[in-house]
Amino acid sequence: MRIIAVDDEPYALEELVEAIKKAEPEAEVYDFMDPAEALAFAKEQSCDVAFLDVDMGYTSGIEVAKQLKLWY
């Protein structure tokens, strides 16, 4: 399973990744602080699950989710 985690706050992202790895130790977890980088990755690599921060400065997790939904 390939999972992306996106949050613009480093400590929140670190905690999120740790929680994901604890829940799914076999998963490939990719973390991003920049939503644009996450989208570039997801465009090239399919992902099964995305954990997205809702408020990330210049964009929101909702907008990222809409784009992922279009692709998948």
Backbone as JSON, one array per atom type, in Angstrom:
{
  "sequence": "MRIIAVDDEPYALEELVEAIKKAEPEAEVYDFMDPAEALAFAKEQSCDVAFLDVDMGYTSGIEVAKQLKLWY",
  "N": [[0.84, -1.16, 0.0], [0.57, 2.18, -0.84], [1.01, 5.26, 0.62], [0.35, 8.73, 0.96], [1.25, 11.54, 2.89], [0.42, 14.76, 3.82], [1.28, 17.81, 5.1], [1.77, 21.1, 6.19], [3.0, 21.74, 8.51], [5.79, 20.88, 10.25], [6.09, 19.3, 12.67], [3.55, 18.25, 13.08], [3.3, 16.75, 10.76], [5.33, 14.88, 11.14], [4.35, 13.48, 13.39], [2.01, 12.45, 12.26], [3.02, 10.74, 10.25], [4.38, 8.89, 11.86], [2.18, 7.76, 13.21], [0.8, 6.59, 11.08], [2.68, 4.68, 10.19], [2.78, 3.09, 12.44], [0.2, 2.04, 12.45], [0.05, 0.8, 9.96], [2.48, -0.98, 9.28], [3.66, -2.18, 7.05], [3.23, -0.52, 4.91], [4.16, 1.78, 2.29], [5.19, 4.91, 3.0], [4.99, 8.23, 2.11], [6.01, 11.46, 2.72], [5.12, 14.91, 2.65], [5.68, 18.38, 2.78], [4.98, 20.34, 1.12], [2.21, 20.93, -0.81], [2.19, 21.01, -3.63], [4.41, 19.5, -4.36], [3.58, 17.03, -3.41], [1.41, 16.56, -5.1], [2.75, 16.43, -7.57], [4.26, 14.12, -7.16], [2.17, 12.24, -6.78], [0.99, 12.31, -9.25], [2.77, 10.95, -10.84], [3.22, 8.57, -9.47], [1.1, 6.07, -8.43], [-1.19, 6.22, -5.7], [-2.62, 4.83, -2.75], [-3.86, 5.81, -0.48], [-4.46, 9.02, 0.95], [-3.47, 11.31, 3.33], [-4.39, 14.39, 4.32], [-3.7, 17.7, 5.3], [-6.07, 20.15, 6.11], [-5.84, 22.97, 6.02], [-3.37, 24.6, 4.43], [-1.81, 26.97, 4.0], [-1.22, 28.42, 1.04], [-2.9, 26.74, -0.35], [-5.45, 24.21, 0.02], [-6.11, 21.1, 1.73], [-8.44, 20.12, 0.75], [-8.56, 21.05, -1.88], [-6.35, 19.69, -2.93], [-7.27, 17.08, -2.59], [-9.43, 17.11, -4.38], [-8.06, 17.27, -6.82], [-6.63, 14.85, -6.76], [-8.76, 13.09, -6.82], [-9.72, 13.51, -9.4], [-7.65, 12.34, -10.88], [-7.66, 9.72, -9.96]],
  "CA": [[0.0, 0.0, 0.0], [1.33, 3.44, -0.93], [0.28, 6.31, 1.32], [0.99, 10.03, 1.04], [0.85, 12.38, 4.01], [0.76, 16.14, 3.46], [0.99, 18.8, 6.14], [2.78, 22.15, 6.13], [3.61, 21.9, 9.83], [6.71, 19.73, 10.35], [5.84, 18.41, 13.82], [2.29, 17.54, 12.82], [3.6, 15.76, 9.72], [6.12, 13.82, 11.77], [3.42, 12.69, 14.21], [1.11, 11.74, 11.35], [3.77, 9.64, 9.63], [4.6, 7.87, 12.89], [0.9, 7.08, 13.45], [0.52, 5.74, 9.91], [3.6, 3.54, 10.21], [2.36, 2.22, 13.55], [-1.04, 1.37, 12.05], [0.31, 0.02, 8.74], [3.94, -1.08, 9.19], [4.1, -2.65, 5.73], [2.92, 0.48, 3.89], [5.15, 2.76, 1.85], [4.66, 6.21, 3.39], [5.71, 9.36, 1.54], [5.53, 12.66, 3.38], [5.36, 16.16, 1.94], [5.27, 19.63, 3.41], [4.5, 21.19, 0.03], [1.15, 20.25, -1.56], [2.55, 20.9, -5.05], [5.31, 18.35, -4.47], [2.75, 15.84, -3.22], [0.65, 16.34, -6.34], [3.69, 15.99, -8.6], [4.54, 12.72, -6.86], [0.96, 11.44, -7.0], [0.72, 12.25, -10.69], [3.68, 9.95, -11.41], [3.13, 7.33, -8.69], [-0.25, 5.88, -7.89], [-1.24, 6.08, -4.24], [-3.85, 4.2, -2.29], [-4.46, 6.61, 0.57], [-3.84, 10.33, 1.15], [-3.82, 12.04, 4.54], [-4.16, 15.77, 3.92], [-4.05, 18.8, 6.19], [-7.09, 20.96, 5.45], [-5.35, 24.33, 5.81], [-1.93, 24.57, 4.17], [-1.32, 28.22, 3.44], [-1.71, 28.86, -0.27], [-3.91, 25.82, -0.86], [-6.03, 23.4, 1.08], [-6.19, 19.67, 1.49], [-9.65, 19.88, -0.05], [-8.17, 21.25, -3.29], [-5.47, 18.57, -3.28], [-8.14, 15.91, -2.71], [-10.18, 17.23, -5.64], [-7.16, 16.91, -7.92], [-6.38, 13.4, -6.68], [-9.99, 12.42, -7.25], [-9.75, 13.57, -10.87], [-6.68, 11.39, -11.41], [-7.93, 8.35, -9.54]],
  "C": [[0.9, 1.23, 0.0], [0.46, 4.56, -0.36], [1.06, 7.61, 1.23], [0.39, 10.79, 2.23], [1.33, 13.79, 3.7], [0.32, 17.07, 4.58], [2.11, 19.83, 6.1], [3.44, 22.43, 7.47], [4.49, 20.67, 10.11], [6.42, 18.77, 11.51], [4.55, 17.62, 13.64], [2.51, 16.45, 11.78], [4.37, 14.59, 10.3], [5.23, 12.9, 12.61], [2.48, 11.86, 13.34], [1.81, 10.54, 10.73], [4.02, 8.52, 10.63], [3.32, 7.07, 13.16], [0.55, 6.14, 12.3], [1.39, 4.5, 9.94], [3.26, 2.57, 11.34], [1.13, 1.41, 13.15], [-0.83, 0.42, 10.87], [1.82, -0.11, 8.52], [4.45, -1.49, 7.81], [3.91, -1.6, 4.62], [4.15, 1.31, 3.53], [4.53, 4.13, 2.15], [5.57, 7.3, 2.85], [5.14, 10.63, 2.14], [5.99, 13.91, 2.64], [4.89, 17.33, 2.77], [4.68, 20.58, 2.38], [3.45, 20.43, -0.77], [1.48, 20.06, -3.04], [3.48, 19.71, -5.27], [4.53, 17.04, -4.31], [1.96, 15.53, -4.48], [1.56, 15.87, -7.47], [4.04, 14.51, -8.4], [3.35, 11.84, -7.22], [0.6, 11.33, -8.48], [1.56, 11.16, -11.36], [3.56, 8.58, -10.74], [1.71, 7.18, -8.16], [-0.16, 5.75, -6.37], [-2.61, 5.54, -3.85], [-4.61, 5.06, -1.29], [-3.71, 7.94, 0.65], [-4.38, 10.93, 2.44], [-3.42, 13.49, 4.29], [-4.58, 16.75, 5.0], [-5.05, 19.68, 5.45], [-6.56, 22.34, 5.11], [-3.83, 24.33, 5.66], [-1.45, 25.84, 3.48], [-1.96, 28.57, 2.13], [-2.73, 27.93, -0.9], [-4.46, 25.01, 0.3], [-5.98, 21.92, 0.71], [-7.41, 19.3, 0.66], [-9.32, 20.02, -1.54], [-7.26, 20.12, -3.77], [-6.31, 17.32, -3.48], [-8.95, 15.94, -4.0], [-9.32, 16.82, -6.83], [-6.88, 15.42, -7.92], [-7.59, 12.61, -7.17], [-10.12, 12.42, -8.77], [-8.82, 12.52, -11.48], [-7.02, 9.95, -11.1], [-9.41, 8.07, -9.53]]
}
